[in-house]
PDB file of C-alpha atoms in Angstrom:
ATOM      1  CA  MET A   1      13.223  -9.024 -22.347  1.00  0.00           C
ATOM      2  CA  LYS A   2      14.920 -10.887 -19.593  1.00  0.00           C
ATOM      3  CA  TYR A   3      15.673  -7.655 -18.249  1.00  0.00           C
ATOM      4  CA  ILE A   4      12.523  -5.940 -17.964  1.00  0.00           C
ATOM      5  CA  ALA A   5      10.859  -8.905 -15.910  1.00  0.00           C
ATOM      6  CA  PRO A   6      13.135  -8.285 -13.012  1.00  0.00           C
ATOM      7  CA  ILE A   7      13.370  -4.742 -13.008  1.00  0.00           C
ATOM      8  CA  ALA A   8       9.419  -4.425 -13.184  1.00  0.00           C
ATOM      9  CA  VAL A   9       9.355  -6.699 -10.363  1.00  0.00           C
ATOM     10  CA  ILE A  10      11.978  -4.898  -8.056  1.00  0.00           C
ATOM     11  CA  GLY A  11      10.227  -1.656  -9.102  1.00  0.00           C
ATOM     12  CA  ILE A  12       6.997  -2.655  -7.946  1.00  0.00           C
ATOM     13  CA  LEU A  13       8.353  -4.102  -4.640  1.00  0.00           C
ATOM     14  CA  LEU A  14      10.390  -0.981  -4.068  1.00  0.00           C
ATOM     15  CA  LEU A  15       7.070   1.076  -4.316  1.00  0.00           C
ATOM     16  CA  GLN A  16       5.553  -1.344  -1.763  1.00  0.00           C
ATOM     17  CA  TRP A  17       8.649  -1.356   0.595  1.00  0.00           C
ATOM     18  CA  THR A  18       8.690   2.565   0.570  1.00  0.00           C
ATOM     19  CA  GLY A  19       5.228   2.870   1.375  1.00  0.00           C
ATOM     20  CA  SER A  20       4.571   4.624  -1.892  1.00  0.00           C
ATOM     21  CA  ILE A  21       1.531   2.230  -2.703  1.00  0.00           C
ATOM     22  CA  PRO A  22      -1.292   3.687  -0.334  1.00  0.00           C
ATOM     23  CA  LEU A  23      -3.185   0.465   1.226  1.00  0.00           C
ATOM     24  CA  ALA A  24      -6.432   2.352   2.330  1.00  0.00           C
ATOM     25  CA  SER A  25      -7.602   4.155  -0.577  1.00  0.00           C
ATOM     26  CA  VAL A  26      -7.982   3.858  -4.471  1.00  0.00           C
ATOM     27  CA  GLY A  27      -4.586   5.374  -5.126  1.00  0.00           C
ATOM     28  CA  GLY A  28      -2.845   1.954  -4.149  1.00  0.00           C
ATOM     29  CA  SER A  29      -4.875   0.426  -7.049  1.00  0.00           C
ATOM     30  CA  LEU A  30      -3.881   3.335  -9.545  1.00  0.00           C
ATOM     31  CA  THR A  31      -0.199   3.057  -8.320  1.00  0.00           C
ATOM     32  CA  ILE A  32      -0.140  -0.845  -9.230  1.00  0.00           C
ATOM     33  CA  GLY A  33      -2.102  -0.096 -12.390  1.00  0.00           C
ATOM     34  CA  PHE A  34       0.323   2.522 -13.323  1.00  0.00           C
ATOM     35  CA  ALA A  35       3.281   0.356 -12.815  1.00  0.00           C
ATOM     36  CA  TYR A  36       1.521  -2.297 -14.974  1.00  0.00           C
ATOM     37  CA  ILE A  37       1.332   0.080 -17.557  1.00  0.00           C
ATOM     38  CA  VAL A  38       4.728   1.145 -17.532  1.00  0.00           C
ATOM     39  CA  ALA A  39       5.986  -2.358 -18.022  1.00  0.00           C
ATOM     40  CA  ALA A  40       3.515  -3.045 -20.938  1.00  0.00           C
ATOM     41  CA  LEU A  41       4.984   0.156 -22.617  1.00  0.00           C
ATOM     42  CA  ALA A  42       8.583  -1.301 -22.033  1.00  0.00           C
ATOM     43  CA  VAL A  43       7.542  -4.579 -23.567  1.00  0.00           C
ATOM     44  CA  GLY A  44       6.025  -3.042 -26.502  1.00  0.00           C
ATOM     45  CA  ILE A  45       8.857  -0.646 -27.081  1.00  0.00           C
ATOM     46  CA  HIS A  46      11.368  -3.433 -26.778  1.00  0.00           C
ATOM     47  CA  GLU A  47       9.835  -5.679 -29.025  1.00  0.00           C
ATOM     48  CA  ALA A  48       9.277  -3.061 -31.591  1.00  0.00           C
ATOM     49  CA  TRP A  49      12.784  -1.762 -31.329  1.00  0.00           C
ATOM     50  CA  THR A  50      14.267  -5.319 -31.634  1.00  0.00           C
ATOM     51  CA  LYS A  51      12.405  -6.153 -34.663  1.00  0.00           C
ATOM     52  CA  LYS A  52      13.058  -2.852 -36.305  1.00  0.00           C
ATOM     53  CA  ARG A  53       9.311  -2.101 -37.029  1.00  0.00           C
ATOM     54  CA  GLY A  54       7.908   0.874 -38.617  1.00  0.00           C
ATOM     55  CA  VAL A  55       5.567   3.564 -37.023  1.00  0.00           C
ATOM     56  CA  LEU A  56       2.499   1.285 -37.609  1.00  0.00           C
ATOM     57  CA  GLY A  57       4.664  -1.388 -36.028  1.00  0.00           C
ATOM     58  CA  TRP A  58       5.368   0.571 -32.817  1.00  0.00           C
ATOM     59  CA  ILE A  59       1.846   1.727 -32.610  1.00  0.00           C
ATOM     60  CA  VAL A  60       0.352  -1.909 -32.969  1.00  0.00           C
ATOM     61  CA  ASN A  61       2.985  -3.263 -30.496  1.00  0.00           C
ATOM     62  CA  ILE A  62       2.280  -0.906 -27.797  1.00  0.00           C
ATOM     63  CA  VAL A  63      -1.623  -1.220 -28.132  1.00  0.00           C
ATOM     64  CA  VAL A  64      -1.289  -5.120 -28.228  1.00  0.00           C
ATOM     65  CA  SER A  65       0.820  -5.153 -25.031  1.00  0.00           C
ATOM     66  CA  PHE A  66      -1.463  -2.846 -23.525  1.00  0.00           C
ATOM     67  CA  PHE A  67      -4.334  -5.214 -24.261  1.00  0.00           C
ATOM     68  CA  GLY A  68      -2.205  -8.343 -23.333  1.00  0.00           C
ATOM     69  CA  VAL A  69      -1.349  -6.563 -19.839  1.00  0.00           C
ATOM     70  CA  PHE A  70      -5.062  -5.598 -19.087  1.00  0.00           C
ATOM     71  CA  VAL A  71      -6.504  -9.078 -19.844  1.00  0.00           C
ATOM     72  CA  ALA A  72      -3.615 -10.894 -18.020  1.00  0.00           C
ATOM     73  CA  ALA A  73      -3.689  -8.670 -15.028  1.00  0.00           C
ATOM     74  CA  GLN A  74      -7.495  -9.314 -14.526  1.00  0.00           C
ATOM     75  CA  LEU A  75      -7.194 -13.118 -15.046  1.00  0.00           C
ATOM     76  CA  GLY A  76      -4.016 -13.429 -13.142  1.00  0.00           C
ATOM     77  CA  GLY A  77      -5.060 -11.445 -10.171  1.00  0.00           C
ATOM     78  CA  ILE A  78      -7.836 -13.869  -9.660  1.00  0.00           C
ATOM     79  CA  VAL A  79      -5.591 -16.905  -9.788  1.00  0.00           C
ATOM     80  CA  ILE A  80      -3.193 -15.063  -7.221  1.00  0.00           C
ATOM     81  CA  VAL A  81      -5.801 -14.271  -4.749  1.00  0.00           C
ATOM     82  CA  MET A  82      -6.881 -17.950  -4.654  1.00  0.00           C
ATOM     83  CA  LEU A  83      -3.602 -19.251  -4.239  1.00  0.00           C
ATOM     84  CA  LEU A  84      -2.719 -16.808  -1.714  1.00  0.00           C
ATOM     85  CA  SER A  85      -5.887 -16.878   0.413  1.00  0.00           C
ATOM     86  CA  PRO A  86      -4.594 -19.718   2.940  1.00  0.00           C
ATOM     87  CA  PHE A  87      -1.834 -17.280   3.879  1.00  0.00           C
ATOM     88  CA  MET A  88      -3.916 -14.165   4.452  1.00  0.00           C
ATOM     89  CA  ASP A  89      -4.607 -15.219   7.912  1.00  0.00           C
ATOM     90  CA  GLY A  90      -8.495 -14.138   7.756  1.00  0.00           C
ATOM     91  CA  SER A  91      -8.034 -10.920   6.093  1.00  0.00           C
ATOM     92  CA  SER A  92     -10.428  -9.908   3.575  1.00  0.00           C
ATOM     93  CA  SER A  93      -7.919  -8.585   1.044  1.00  0.00           C
ATOM     94  CA  LEU A  94      -4.240  -8.809   0.223  1.00  0.00           C
ATOM     95  CA  ALA A  95      -3.516  -5.318   1.048  1.00  0.00           C
ATOM     96  CA  LYS A  96      -5.040  -5.801   4.853  1.00  0.00           C
ATOM     97  CA  ALA A  97      -2.737  -8.983   4.987  1.00  0.00           C
ATOM     98  CA  GLY A  98       0.425  -6.894   3.852  1.00  0.00           C
ATOM     99  CA  GLY A  99       3.875  -7.990   4.463  1.00  0.00           C
ATOM    100  CA  LEU A 100       5.287 -11.139   2.397  1.00  0.00           C
ATOM    101  CA  VAL A 101       1.871 -12.046   1.234  1.00  0.00           C
ATOM    102  CA  MET A 102       1.550  -8.631  -0.192  1.00  0.00           C
ATOM    103  CA  SER A 103       4.948  -8.529  -1.811  1.00  0.00           C
ATOM    104  CA  VAL A 104       4.176 -12.138  -3.445  1.00  0.00           C
ATOM    105  CA  ALA A 105       1.145 -10.978  -5.041  1.00  0.00           C
ATOM    106  CA  LEU A 106       2.366  -7.860  -6.428  1.00  0.00           C
ATOM    107  CA  ALA A 107       5.745  -9.497  -7.864  1.00  0.00           C
ATOM    108  CA  GLY A 108       3.443 -12.613  -9.205  1.00  0.00           C
ATOM    109  CA  GLY A 109       0.955  -9.954 -10.711  1.00  0.00           C
ATOM    110  CA  MET A 110       3.690  -8.196 -12.397  1.00  0.00           C
ATOM    111  CA  LEU A 111       4.873 -11.596 -13.861  1.00  0.00           C
ATOM    112  CA  VAL A 112       1.513 -12.653 -15.013  1.00  0.00           C
ATOM    113  CA  SER A 113       0.813  -9.159 -16.518  1.00  0.00           C
ATOM    114  CA  LEU A 114       4.178  -9.340 -18.394  1.00  0.00           C
ATOM    115  CA  LEU A 115       3.566 -12.696 -19.660  1.00  0.00           C
ATOM    116  CA  GLY A 116       0.123 -11.541 -20.930  1.00  0.00           C
ATOM    117  CA  ALA A 117       1.921  -8.854 -22.887  1.00  0.00           C
ATOM    118  CA  TRP A 118       4.418 -11.169 -24.366  1.00  0.00           C
ATOM    119  CA  GLY A 119       1.963 -13.612 -25.026  1.00  0.00           C
ATOM    120  CA  ALA A 120      -0.313 -11.132 -26.902  1.00  0.00           C
ATOM    121  CA  LEU A 121       2.702  -9.817 -28.948  1.00  0.00           C
ATOM    122  CA  TRP A 122       3.632 -13.410 -29.770  1.00  0.00           C
ATOM    123  CA  ILE A 123       0.285 -14.132 -31.166  1.00  0.00           C
ATOM    124  CA  VAL A 124       0.157 -10.877 -33.252  1.00  0.00           C
ATOM    125  CA  ASN A 125       3.718 -11.674 -34.588  1.00  0.00           C
ATOM    126  CA  ARG A 126       2.114 -15.103 -35.696  1.00  0.00           C
ATOM    127  CA  TRP A 127      -0.274 -13.029 -37.987  1.00  0.00           C
ATOM    128  CA  ARG A 128       2.276 -10.733 -39.440  1.00  0.00           C
TER     129      ARG A 128
END
């Protein structure tokens, strides 16, 4: 798990720095969401692989990690915007602010989402 978070953060930052995340359309949100889903899939697969789960365990791990990412991304996004709003220089969105503010928001959002996936899996593992 200690490798998934840095790789996911570096991956989403590379997407931003190469201009692969369009800032003026819905495609940017879809790209960021796809990166979150790929990271959640990696978390679910890693946990299922290391705990030697059966087929049903793999399915449950992947579904639970997706659920955790979706919940954490929504809640974490609100918190990140509130924390970064003083640094947005009057911009109405993080995409318009761009630069370092957007990079911090993307990295923070990815970390919060991964924490949501890991937290959801931890809760489910307590019930097993």
